[in-house]
Amino acid sequence: MSTITSRHIPDRLRNGKERALKSWESLLFLVAVVIFAVNTFASPHFLDPWNLSDATYNFTEKALVALPLALVIISGEIDLSVASIIALASTLMGTAMHMGAGPWELVAVGVCVGIVCGAVNGWLITGLGLPSIVVTIGTMSLFRGIAFIILGDKAYTGYPDLLSWFGQGYVWYVFTFELVLFIAMAAVFYVLLHRTNFGRVVYSIGNNPVAAQFSGVRVARVKFILFVLTGLMCGVAAVCLTGRLGSTRPSIATGLELEAITMVVLGGVNINGGSGSILGVVLAAIIMGLVTFGFSLLNVPGIVMSIFVGSLLIGVIAIPKLVKSRTSKGIRKASK
């Protein structure tokens, strides 16, 4: 008489992703607390409220871009042109200023340019079916190239005081406008991704776009909207960055796309799409802001921060792969 032996297999599929996501967010929170504590002991000036307020400038503009970029990556796409969109939006804002535009008109120019650039990316990717990485590498050069053609080696300065307030002003006490705007936008994107049907559709597209298409999801339309949203937030970031710097050069925001993508990936968003959360992106943005500010207080050269960001991006992508590989080997050995 043969006996059938059964092996208990934990139900990892039902809530596995949710548990992993929560644990990753908890880890990010713990890392943020540790970095905060290290900065506190490393510099006596770190806990000054105004210094902490200034620290928010190290991440808010990049984090504004990282919010919609997270949705783009969750859907299985990528946008490498975000920094160039900011450069072009800022350049055309300066052009409009020299043509007599007022501060609110400049804001409208920056936001509209961002929307148009995002729509161009979205149309090339969803309308013509081109790979997003190829398209956005191309538009990355295109948009910044236009900015260089308009400005050359010159710079726009003399922006109105109201525009400067968007980048340097305070809403209340030490809370900057940029920080309040980022918190508000994070709440909006949290609701959009985690509490609406649109967010569920984004996840389904990232997990299996073909199945989503056969389920009646208009995949191309959703992806087009995501790229337009990214362009919109790039326009908003351009307004804030231009107001904070008080000037525009074609090289503005160079390298911002690397840091924005690092925030997204560090926040737990799967670079291949299908999973991730806005809370993780917010925590990752805070971590990078604390690290950058801590380095500046210790007079660490900027190139070190670039090395740190590059290493962090590689590490965050590589470590889960290594862990998954070792786990798979362990499961195969246990099943023998």
PDB file of N, CA and C in Angstrom, residues 222-262:
ATOM      1  N   VAL A 222      -3.715  54.376 -21.099  1.00  0.00           N
ATOM      2  CA  VAL A 222      -3.218  54.499 -19.725  1.00  0.00           C
ATOM      3  C   VAL A 222      -1.755  54.930 -19.725  1.00  0.00           C
ATOM      4  N   LYS A 223      -0.938  54.294 -20.559  1.00  0.00           N
ATOM      5  CA  LYS A 223       0.477  54.650 -20.607  1.00  0.00           C
ATOM      6  C   LYS A 223       0.667  56.081 -21.109  1.00  0.00           C
ATOM      7  N   PHE A 224      -0.146  56.496 -22.076  1.00  0.00           N
ATOM      8  CA  PHE A 224      -0.070  57.876 -22.564  1.00  0.00           C
ATOM      9  C   PHE A 224      -0.355  58.850 -21.429  1.00  0.00           C
ATOM     10  N   ILE A 225      -1.378  58.569 -20.637  1.00  0.00           N
ATOM     11  CA  ILE A 225      -1.716  59.427 -19.495  1.00  0.00           C
ATOM     12  C   ILE A 225      -0.551  59.495 -18.507  1.00  0.00           C
ATOM     13  N   LEU A 226       0.110  58.364 -18.268  1.00  0.00           N
ATOM     14  CA  LEU A 226       1.223  58.331 -17.323  1.00  0.00           C
ATOM     15  C   LEU A 226       2.379  59.218 -17.796  1.00  0.00           C
ATOM     16  N   PHE A 227       2.675  59.193 -19.075  1.00  0.00           N
ATOM     17  CA  PHE A 227       3.752  60.042 -19.588  1.00  0.00           C
ATOM     18  C   PHE A 227       3.365  61.515 -19.554  1.00  0.00           C
ATOM     19  N   VAL A 228       2.088  61.807 -19.791  1.00  0.00           N
ATOM     20  CA  VAL A 228       1.632  63.195 -19.678  1.00  0.00           C
ATOM     21  C   VAL A 228       1.721  63.667 -18.223  1.00  0.00           C
ATOM     22  N   LEU A 229       1.326  62.799 -17.287  1.00  0.00           N
ATOM     23  CA  LEU A 229       1.450  63.131 -15.859  1.00  0.00           C
ATOM     24  C   LEU A 229       2.903  63.408 -15.483  1.00  0.00           C
ATOM     25  N   THR A 230       3.808  62.594 -16.007  1.00  0.00           N
ATOM     26  CA  THR A 230       5.228  62.804 -15.732  1.00  0.00           C
ATOM     27  C   THR A 230       5.689  64.148 -16.284  1.00  0.00           C
ATOM     28  N   GLY A 231       5.265  64.478 -17.506  1.00  0.00           N
ATOM     29  CA  GLY A 231       5.601  65.775 -18.071  1.00  0.00           C
ATOM     30  C   GLY A 231       5.030  66.918 -17.258  1.00  0.00           C
ATOM     31  N   LEU A 232       3.801  66.761 -16.790  1.00  0.00           N
ATOM     32  CA  LEU A 232       3.166  67.777 -15.945  1.00  0.00           C
ATOM     33  C   LEU A 232       3.985  68.048 -14.693  1.00  0.00           C
ATOM     34  N   MET A 233       4.392  66.975 -14.002  1.00  0.00           N
ATOM     35  CA  MET A 233       5.161  67.157 -12.771  1.00  0.00           C
ATOM     36  C   MET A 233       6.562  67.685 -13.051  1.00  0.00           C
ATOM     37  N   CYS A 234       7.111  67.378 -14.228  1.00  0.00           N
ATOM     38  CA  CYS A 234       8.394  67.986 -14.614  1.00  0.00           C
ATOM     39  C   CYS A 234       8.230  69.491 -14.784  1.00  0.00           C
ATOM     40  N   GLY A 235       7.093  69.905 -15.351  1.00  0.00           N
ATOM     41  CA  GLY A 235       6.821  71.328 -15.478  1.00  0.00           C
ATOM     42  C   GLY A 235       6.700  72.002 -14.124  1.00  0.00           C
ATOM     43  N   VAL A 236       6.023  71.344 -13.189  1.00  0.00           N
ATOM     44  CA  VAL A 236       5.906  71.884 -11.824  1.00  0.00           C
ATOM     45  C   VAL A 236       7.285  71.978 -11.176  1.00  0.00           C
ATOM     46  N   ALA A 237       8.093  70.916 -11.333  1.00  0.00           N
ATOM     47  CA  ALA A 237       9.451  70.932 -10.776  1.00  0.00           C
ATOM     48  C   ALA A 237      10.288  72.031 -11.411  1.00  0.00           C
ATOM     49  N   ALA A 238      10.074  72.301 -12.700  1.00  0.00           N
ATOM     50  CA  ALA A 238      10.810  73.366 -13.386  1.00  0.00           C
ATOM     51  C   ALA A 238      10.473  74.728 -12.793  1.00  0.00           C
ATOM     52  N   VAL A 239       9.206  74.938 -12.469  1.00  0.00           N
ATOM     53  CA  VAL A 239       8.795  76.203 -11.836  1.00  0.00           C
ATOM     54  C   VAL A 239       9.495  76.375 -10.490  1.00  0.00           C
ATOM     55  N   CYS A 240       9.495  75.311  -9.686  1.00  0.00           N
ATOM     56  CA  CYS A 240      10.123  75.377  -8.354  1.00  0.00           C
ATOM     57  C   CYS A 240      11.638  75.571  -8.461  1.00  0.00           C
ATOM     58  N   LEU A 241      12.272  74.810  -9.333  1.00  0.00           N
ATOM     59  CA  LEU A 241      13.726  74.878  -9.462  1.00  0.00           C
ATOM     60  C   LEU A 241      14.164  76.229 -10.013  1.00  0.00           C
ATOM     61  N   THR A 242      13.446  76.740 -10.999  1.00  0.00           N
ATOM     62  CA  THR A 242      13.782  78.049 -11.568  1.00  0.00           C
ATOM     63  C   THR A 242      13.606  79.142 -10.531  1.00  0.00           C
ATOM     64  N   GLY A 243      12.528  79.054  -9.756  1.00  0.00           N
ATOM     65  CA  GLY A 243      12.312  80.043  -8.708  1.00  0.00           C
ATOM     66  C   GLY A 243      13.358  79.975  -7.621  1.00  0.00           C
ATOM     67  N   ARG A 244      13.802  78.776  -7.288  1.00  0.00           N
ATOM     68  CA  ARG A 244      14.810  78.637  -6.228  1.00  0.00           C
ATOM     69  C   ARG A 244      16.169  79.152  -6.685  1.00  0.00           C
ATOM     70  N   LEU A 245      16.568  78.820  -7.912  1.00  0.00           N
ATOM     71  CA  LEU A 245      17.870  79.250  -8.414  1.00  0.00           C
ATOM     72  C   LEU A 245      17.855  80.713  -8.855  1.00  0.00           C
ATOM     73  N   GLY A 246      16.695  81.187  -9.307  1.00  0.00           N
ATOM     74  CA  GLY A 246      16.597  82.561  -9.788  1.00  0.00           C
ATOM     75  C   GLY A 246      17.237  82.780 -11.140  1.00  0.00           C
ATOM     76  N   SER A 247      17.558  81.697 -11.832  1.00  0.00           N
ATOM     77  CA  SER A 247      18.180  81.813 -13.149  1.00  0.00           C
ATOM     78  C   SER A 247      17.948  80.532 -13.933  1.00  0.00           C
ATOM     79  N   THR A 248      18.187  80.622 -15.227  1.00  0.00           N
ATOM     80  CA  THR A 248      18.036  79.459 -16.108  1.00  0.00           C
ATOM     81  C   THR A 248      19.245  79.334 -17.010  1.00  0.00           C
ATOM     82  N   ARG A 249      19.817  78.163 -17.024  1.00  0.00           N
ATOM     83  CA  ARG A 249      20.878  77.806 -17.968  1.00  0.00           C
ATOM     84  C   ARG A 249      20.475  76.505 -18.651  1.00  0.00           C
ATOM     85  N   PRO A 250      20.981  76.249 -19.855  1.00  0.00           N
ATOM     86  CA  PRO A 250      20.621  75.009 -20.542  1.00  0.00           C
ATOM     87  C   PRO A 250      21.016  73.749 -19.768  1.00  0.00           C
ATOM     88  N   SER A 251      21.999  73.883 -18.890  1.00  0.00           N
ATOM     89  CA  SER A 251      22.482  72.727 -18.134  1.00  0.00           C
ATOM     90  C   SER A 251      21.692  72.495 -16.855  1.00  0.00           C
ATOM     91  N   ILE A 252      20.641  73.251 -16.622  1.00  0.00           N
ATOM     92  CA  ILE A 252      19.870  73.115 -15.390  1.00  0.00           C
ATOM     93  C   ILE A 252      19.305  71.697 -15.259  1.00  0.00           C
ATOM     94  N   ALA A 253      19.298  71.188 -14.048  1.00  0.00           N
ATOM     95  CA  ALA A 253      18.740  69.865 -13.715  1.00  0.00           C
ATOM     96  C   ALA A 253      19.523  68.705 -14.311  1.00  0.00           C
ATOM     97  N   THR A 254      20.755  68.928 -14.755  1.00  0.00           N
ATOM     98  CA  THR A 254      21.559  67.831 -15.298  1.00  0.00           C
ATOM     99  C   THR A 254      21.754  66.734 -14.248  1.00  0.00           C
ATOM    100  N   GLY A 255      21.475  65.503 -14.613  1.00  0.00           N
ATOM    101  CA  GLY A 255      21.641  64.371 -13.694  1.00  0.00           C
ATOM    102  C   GLY A 255      20.440  64.111 -12.810  1.00  0.00           C
ATOM    103  N   LEU A 256      19.412  64.957 -12.900  1.00  0.00           N
ATOM    104  CA  LEU A 256      18.250  64.769 -12.023  1.00  0.00           C
ATOM    105  C   LEU A 256      17.540  63.449 -12.301  1.00  0.00           C
ATOM    106  N   GLU A 257      17.572  62.996 -13.564  1.00  0.00           N
ATOM    107  CA  GLU A 257      16.868  61.758 -13.897  1.00  0.00           C
ATOM    108  C   GLU A 257      17.456  60.557 -13.154  1.00  0.00           C
ATOM    109  N   LEU A 258      18.777  60.560 -12.945  1.00  0.00           N
ATOM    110  CA  LEU A 258      19.409  59.452 -12.228  1.00  0.00           C
ATOM    111  C   LEU A 258      18.930  59.404 -10.785  1.00  0.00           C
ATOM    112  N   GLU A 259      18.874  60.557 -10.137  1.00  0.00           N
ATOM    113  CA  GLU A 259      18.452  60.591  -8.741  1.00  0.00           C
ATOM    114  C   GLU A 259      16.972  60.276  -8.599  1.00  0.00           C
ATOM    115  N   ALA A 260      16.151  60.736  -9.543  1.00  0.00           N
ATOM    116  CA  ALA A 260      14.721  60.430  -9.483  1.00  0.00           C
ATOM    117  C   ALA A 260      14.480  58.931  -9.643  1.00  0.00           C
ATOM    118  N   ILE A 261      15.166  58.313 -10.581  1.00  0.00           N
ATOM    119  CA  ILE A 261      15.019  56.869 -10.784  1.00  0.00           C
ATOM    120  C   ILE A 261      15.526  56.109  -9.562  1.00  0.00           C
ATOM    121  N   THR A 262      16.620  56.592  -8.973  1.00  0.00           N
ATOM    122  CA  THR A 262      17.147  55.948  -7.768  1.00  0.00           C
ATOM    123  C   THR A 262      16.129  56.003  -6.637  1.00  0.00           C
TER     124      THR A 262
END
